Short mmCIF file of C-alpha atoms in Angstrom, two decimals:
data_model
loop_
_atom_site.label_atom_id
_atom_site.label_comp_id
_atom_site.label_asym_id
_atom_site.label_seq_id
_atom_site.Cartn_x
_atom_site.Cartn_y
_atom_site.Cartn_z
CA MET A 771 -164.29 -52.18 -65.81
CA PRO A 772 -160.77 -52.11 -64.33
CA TYR A 773 -159.78 -49.63 -61.65
CA LEU A 774 -156.43 -48.30 -60.44
CA SER A 775 -156.19 -47.27 -56.78
CA ARG A 776 -153.62 -45.42 -54.74
CA ILE A 777 -153.65 -45.79 -50.94
CA TRP A 778 -151.26 -43.91 -48.62
CA LEU A 779 -149.62 -46.03 -45.92
CA ASN A 780 -148.22 -44.66 -42.66
CA PRO A 781 -144.98 -46.56 -41.91
CA GLN A 782 -145.37 -45.72 -38.20
CA ARG A 783 -148.51 -47.86 -37.93
CA THR A 784 -148.11 -51.50 -36.85
CA LYS A 785 -150.25 -52.84 -39.69
CA ALA A 786 -148.28 -50.85 -42.25
CA GLN A 787 -145.03 -52.25 -40.88
CA LEU A 788 -146.39 -55.78 -41.27
CA ILE A 789 -147.44 -55.01 -44.84
CA LEU A 790 -143.99 -53.63 -45.64
CA ARG A 791 -142.18 -56.63 -44.15
CA ASN A 792 -144.29 -59.44 -45.56
CA PRO A 793 -145.81 -59.48 -49.07
CA GLN A 794 -148.13 -62.28 -47.94
CA VAL A 795 -149.69 -59.90 -45.39
CA ALA A 796 -149.90 -57.19 -48.05
CA HIS A 797 -151.56 -59.58 -50.47
CA ALA A 798 -154.22 -60.49 -47.90
CA ALA A 799 -154.85 -56.83 -47.11
CA VAL A 800 -155.29 -56.04 -50.80
CA LEU A 801 -157.71 -58.92 -51.38
CA ALA A 802 -159.75 -57.76 -48.38
CA GLY A 803 -160.65 -54.67 -50.41
CA ILE A 804 -162.65 -56.76 -52.89
CA SER A 805 -166.31 -57.31 -51.93
CA ARG A 806 -166.82 -60.61 -53.74
CA GLN A 807 -165.11 -63.31 -51.69
CA PRO A 808 -163.34 -65.60 -52.33
CA VAL A 809 -161.59 -63.34 -54.81
CA SER A 810 -161.56 -64.79 -58.31
CA GLU A 811 -160.60 -61.69 -60.28
CA ARG A 812 -157.12 -60.69 -61.28
CA VAL A 813 -155.51 -58.26 -58.80
CA LEU A 814 -152.12 -56.59 -59.24
CA TRP A 815 -150.41 -54.34 -56.71
CA ARG A 816 -147.12 -52.60 -55.90
CA LEU A 817 -145.63 -50.78 -52.94
CA GLU A 818 -143.42 -47.77 -53.55
CA PRO A 819 -142.18 -44.70 -51.70
CA ASP A 820 -143.82 -41.33 -52.21
CA PRO A 821 -141.57 -39.40 -54.64
CA VAL A 822 -142.31 -36.12 -52.82
CA THR A 823 -141.98 -37.07 -49.16
CA GLN A 824 -140.31 -39.96 -47.34
CA HIS A 825 -142.76 -40.19 -44.44
CA ARG A 826 -145.35 -42.24 -46.35
CA LEU A 827 -145.60 -44.94 -48.98
CA SER A 828 -148.13 -45.58 -51.70
CA LEU A 829 -149.87 -48.85 -52.41
CA LEU A 830 -150.98 -49.11 -56.04
CA VAL A 831 -153.67 -51.68 -56.81
CA LEU A 832 -155.23 -52.67 -60.14
CA THR A 833 -158.57 -54.49 -59.84
CA ASP A 834 -161.35 -55.63 -62.15
CA SER A 835 -164.14 -54.48 -59.81
CA HIS A 836 -164.53 -51.30 -57.77
CA PRO A 837 -162.68 -51.86 -54.45
CA SER A 838 -163.09 -50.43 -50.95
CA TRP A 839 -160.02 -49.42 -48.92
CA GLU A 840 -161.49 -48.17 -45.65
CA HIS A 841 -159.88 -51.04 -43.74
CA LEU A 842 -156.40 -50.10 -44.99
CA VAL A 843 -156.86 -46.42 -44.20
CA GLU A 844 -158.12 -47.27 -40.71
CA GLN A 845 -155.42 -49.85 -39.92
CA ALA A 846 -152.39 -48.60 -41.84
CA GLY A 847 -152.94 -44.99 -42.91
CA TRP A 848 -154.16 -41.63 -41.60
CA PRO A 849 -157.92 -42.17 -41.14
CA HIS A 850 -158.66 -38.58 -40.01
CA ALA A 851 -156.36 -36.68 -42.38
CA ASP A 852 -157.71 -33.79 -44.47
CA GLU A 853 -156.46 -35.06 -47.84
CA PRO A 854 -157.92 -38.19 -49.45
CA GLN A 855 -156.05 -41.28 -48.26
CA ALA A 856 -157.37 -43.63 -50.92
CA ILE A 857 -158.18 -42.69 -54.51
CA THR A 858 -159.73 -45.07 -57.05
CA ARG A 859 -160.13 -44.17 -60.70
CA PRO A 860 -161.26 -46.01 -63.84
CA TYR A 861 -158.36 -47.50 -65.81
CA GLU A 862 -160.11 -47.25 -69.17
CA PRO A 863 -158.81 -43.74 -69.99
CA LEU A 864 -155.23 -45.04 -69.92
CA LEU A 865 -156.09 -48.18 -71.87
CA ASN A 866 -157.74 -46.00 -74.52
CA GLN A 867 -154.42 -44.18 -75.01
CA ILE A 868 -152.64 -47.42 -75.96
CA ALA A 869 -152.07 -47.06 -79.70
CA HIS A 870 -149.36 -48.19 -82.08
CA GLY A 871 -146.36 -45.87 -81.92
CA ARG A 872 -147.48 -44.09 -78.73
CA GLN A 873 -144.64 -43.45 -76.27
CA PHE A 874 -144.82 -43.64 -72.48
CA THR A 875 -142.53 -43.61 -69.51
CA PHE A 876 -142.91 -46.76 -67.44
CA ARG A 877 -142.17 -48.40 -64.11
CA LEU A 878 -142.14 -52.12 -63.36
CA LYS A 879 -141.09 -54.06 -60.28
CA ALA A 880 -140.53 -57.65 -61.35
CA ASN A 881 -138.99 -60.99 -60.44
CA PRO A 882 -136.46 -61.72 -63.23
CA THR A 883 -135.95 -65.48 -63.48
CA SER A 884 -135.03 -68.16 -65.97
CA SER A 885 -135.69 -71.89 -66.10
CA THR A 886 -132.87 -74.42 -65.89
CA LYS A 887 -132.34 -78.11 -65.15
CA THR A 888 -128.84 -77.48 -63.78
CA PRO A 889 -129.06 -74.80 -61.04
CA ASP A 890 -125.83 -73.99 -59.19
CA SER A 891 -127.27 -74.28 -55.68
CA PRO A 892 -130.66 -76.03 -55.85
CA SER A 893 -132.95 -75.88 -52.84
CA PRO A 894 -134.31 -79.12 -51.32
CA THR A 895 -137.60 -78.57 -53.17
CA GLN A 896 -135.77 -78.01 -56.45
CA LYS A 897 -133.63 -81.13 -55.92
CA GLU A 898 -136.76 -83.19 -55.40
CA ARG A 899 -138.36 -81.77 -58.53
CA LEU A 900 -135.27 -82.40 -60.63
CA THR A 901 -135.11 -86.07 -59.62
CA GLN A 902 -138.64 -86.76 -60.86
CA HIS A 903 -139.29 -88.71 -64.05
CA ARG A 904 -138.94 -86.30 -66.98
CA PRO A 905 -138.12 -83.35 -64.73
CA ARG A 906 -139.05 -79.87 -65.76
CA GLY A 907 -136.67 -76.98 -65.26
CA VAL A 908 -136.74 -74.97 -62.06
CA ARG A 909 -136.83 -71.20 -61.80
CA VAL A 910 -133.66 -69.45 -60.68
CA PRO A 911 -133.37 -65.71 -60.06
CA HIS A 912 -131.17 -63.27 -61.96
CA ARG A 913 -129.10 -61.48 -59.32
CA THR A 914 -126.89 -59.06 -61.29
CA VAL A 915 -128.02 -55.84 -62.93
CA ALA A 916 -126.69 -57.03 -66.29
CA HIS A 917 -128.68 -60.26 -66.18
CA GLN A 918 -131.80 -58.47 -64.94
CA LEU A 919 -131.60 -55.96 -67.79
CA ALA A 920 -131.06 -58.80 -70.27
CA TRP A 921 -134.15 -60.54 -68.89
CA PHE A 922 -136.20 -57.36 -69.34
CA THR A 923 -134.99 -56.48 -72.85
CA SER A 924 -135.51 -60.05 -74.08
CA ARG A 925 -139.17 -59.99 -73.04
CA ILE A 926 -140.50 -56.49 -73.65
CA ASP A 927 -141.38 -57.25 -77.27
CA ARG A 928 -143.67 -60.11 -76.24
CA TRP A 929 -145.45 -57.68 -73.87
CA GLY A 930 -146.45 -55.45 -76.82
CA PHE A 931 -143.77 -52.76 -76.44
CA THR A 932 -140.29 -51.84 -77.55
CA LEU A 933 -137.79 -49.64 -75.76
CA VAL A 934 -137.13 -46.10 -76.88
CA ASP A 935 -133.49 -45.56 -77.83
CA GLY A 936 -131.58 -43.53 -75.27
CA GLU A 937 -128.26 -41.75 -75.52
CA ALA A 938 -125.66 -43.29 -77.85
CA GLY A 939 -128.34 -45.63 -79.22
CA LEU A 940 -128.72 -47.51 -75.93
CA PRO A 941 -132.18 -48.65 -74.76
CA ALA A 942 -133.82 -46.13 -72.43
CA VAL A 943 -134.18 -48.41 -69.40
CA ARG A 944 -132.43 -48.61 -66.05
CA VAL A 945 -132.63 -50.67 -62.89
CA SER A 946 -133.60 -48.15 -60.22
CA GLY A 947 -133.91 -50.59 -57.34
CA ARG A 948 -133.04 -54.13 -56.34
CA GLU A 949 -134.26 -56.15 -53.36
CA ARG A 950 -134.18 -59.66 -51.92
CA LEU A 951 -137.50 -60.59 -50.32
CA SER A 952 -137.68 -63.46 -47.82
CA PHE A 953 -140.94 -64.18 -46.00
CA ASN A 954 -143.17 -66.98 -44.75
CA LYS A 955 -146.52 -67.67 -46.35
CA SER A 956 -147.94 -68.96 -43.05
CA SER A 957 -147.01 -69.49 -39.42
CA ASP A 958 -145.80 -73.06 -40.00
CA ARG A 959 -142.16 -74.03 -40.40
CA ALA A 960 -142.23 -74.39 -44.16
CA ALA A 961 -139.31 -72.97 -46.09
CA PRO A 962 -139.65 -69.22 -46.65
CA VAL A 963 -140.48 -67.73 -50.03
CA VAL A 964 -137.42 -65.96 -51.46
CA LEU A 965 -137.75 -63.51 -54.36
CA GLN A 966 -135.06 -61.41 -56.05
CA THR A 967 -136.69 -58.26 -57.39
CA ALA A 968 -135.63 -55.50 -59.74
CA THR A 969 -137.40 -52.22 -60.48
CA PHE A 970 -137.14 -51.06 -64.10
CA GLU A 971 -137.78 -47.53 -65.29
CA GLY A 972 -137.49 -45.92 -68.68
CA ALA A 973 -139.34 -45.09 -71.89
CA LEU A 974 -141.13 -47.39 -74.31
CA THR A 975 -143.19 -47.40 -77.50
CA VAL A 976 -146.35 -49.41 -78.11
CA THR A 977 -145.90 -51.93 -80.93
CA ASP A 978 -148.92 -54.21 -80.41
CA PRO A 979 -151.81 -52.39 -78.69
CA ASP A 980 -153.89 -55.50 -77.92
CA THR A 981 -150.96 -57.36 -76.39
CA ALA A 982 -149.88 -54.24 -74.50
CA ARG A 983 -153.32 -53.88 -72.92
CA GLN A 984 -153.23 -57.53 -71.84
CA SER A 985 -149.79 -56.99 -70.28
CA LEU A 986 -151.08 -53.98 -68.35
CA LEU A 987 -154.20 -55.78 -67.13
CA HIS A 988 -152.67 -59.16 -66.27
CA GLY A 989 -149.10 -58.23 -65.31
CA VAL A 990 -145.83 -59.80 -66.41
CA GLY A 991 -143.37 -62.26 -64.93
CA HIS A 992 -143.72 -64.29 -61.74
CA GLY A 993 -144.65 -63.25 -58.20
CA LYS A 994 -147.76 -61.23 -59.08
CA ALA A 995 -149.41 -62.15 -55.76
CA TYR A 996 -146.45 -60.59 -53.96
CA GLY A 997 -146.50 -57.11 -55.46
CA LEU A 998 -144.65 -57.79 -58.70
CA GLY A 999 -145.52 -57.59 -62.39
CA LEU A 1000 -147.63 -54.40 -62.47
CA ILE A 1001 -146.57 -52.12 -65.35
CA THR A 1002 -147.52 -48.48 -64.80
CA LEU A 1003 -147.37 -45.95 -67.64
CA ALA A 1004 -147.38 -42.18 -67.98
CA PRO A 1005 -147.54 -40.29 -71.30
CA THR A 1006 -144.27 -38.65 -72.30
CA ILE A 1007 -144.19 -34.86 -72.37
CA SER A 1008 -144.20 -34.76 -76.18
CA ALA A 1009 -147.07 -37.27 -76.36
CA ALA A 1010 -149.08 -35.36 -73.76
CA HIS A 1011 -149.09 -32.30 -76.01
CA THR A 1012 -150.02 -34.06 -79.24
#
């Protein structure tokens, strides 16, 4: 049974600062919450600010098995606070709401990319790959809002959804945040990992329930190990009262 967790992080704690700066550190901290090691199950996660207050952040984690987050609360949260610092709930109730025609608001932080054999400024690794016999294309990031939105709208149908029409017939989606992540996977001198991210928010309709559930459970796009690809849904006000 899948579970969705929310853990509060205290940005004043040293461990929380490391998690915020380096997705590789965050990934390791998330996997440490799974009892069966080495971790073989699918795990998705996302960091985001608390919409109510700016003094804390939330870490959302989707797991197949029931996790334990005491280590994160102790190292990066408020271990002696009155309110619960980590909440884990079954994900099945949301999955059971996925039906054809059902509308939800959504949030997705993703790594919009495309594949090409002629990148403008290839990295040394990409140059090496492109000189191989029968080279495959290399991934390049979309850096402008227009290209990021085009990436999103061209893929949402294959994820089992379609966008709700907004004002003037425009799709109800916007890019609410953009970020360039650069971090090292280890302490060696290997080239850093660089990811261009975009956060999409809006309203959608379920068109293919089975595919939609798979998209929710397995994530979309690249960079899932680094806090990307997790789609979160909330019923719209009209749907919540039907």
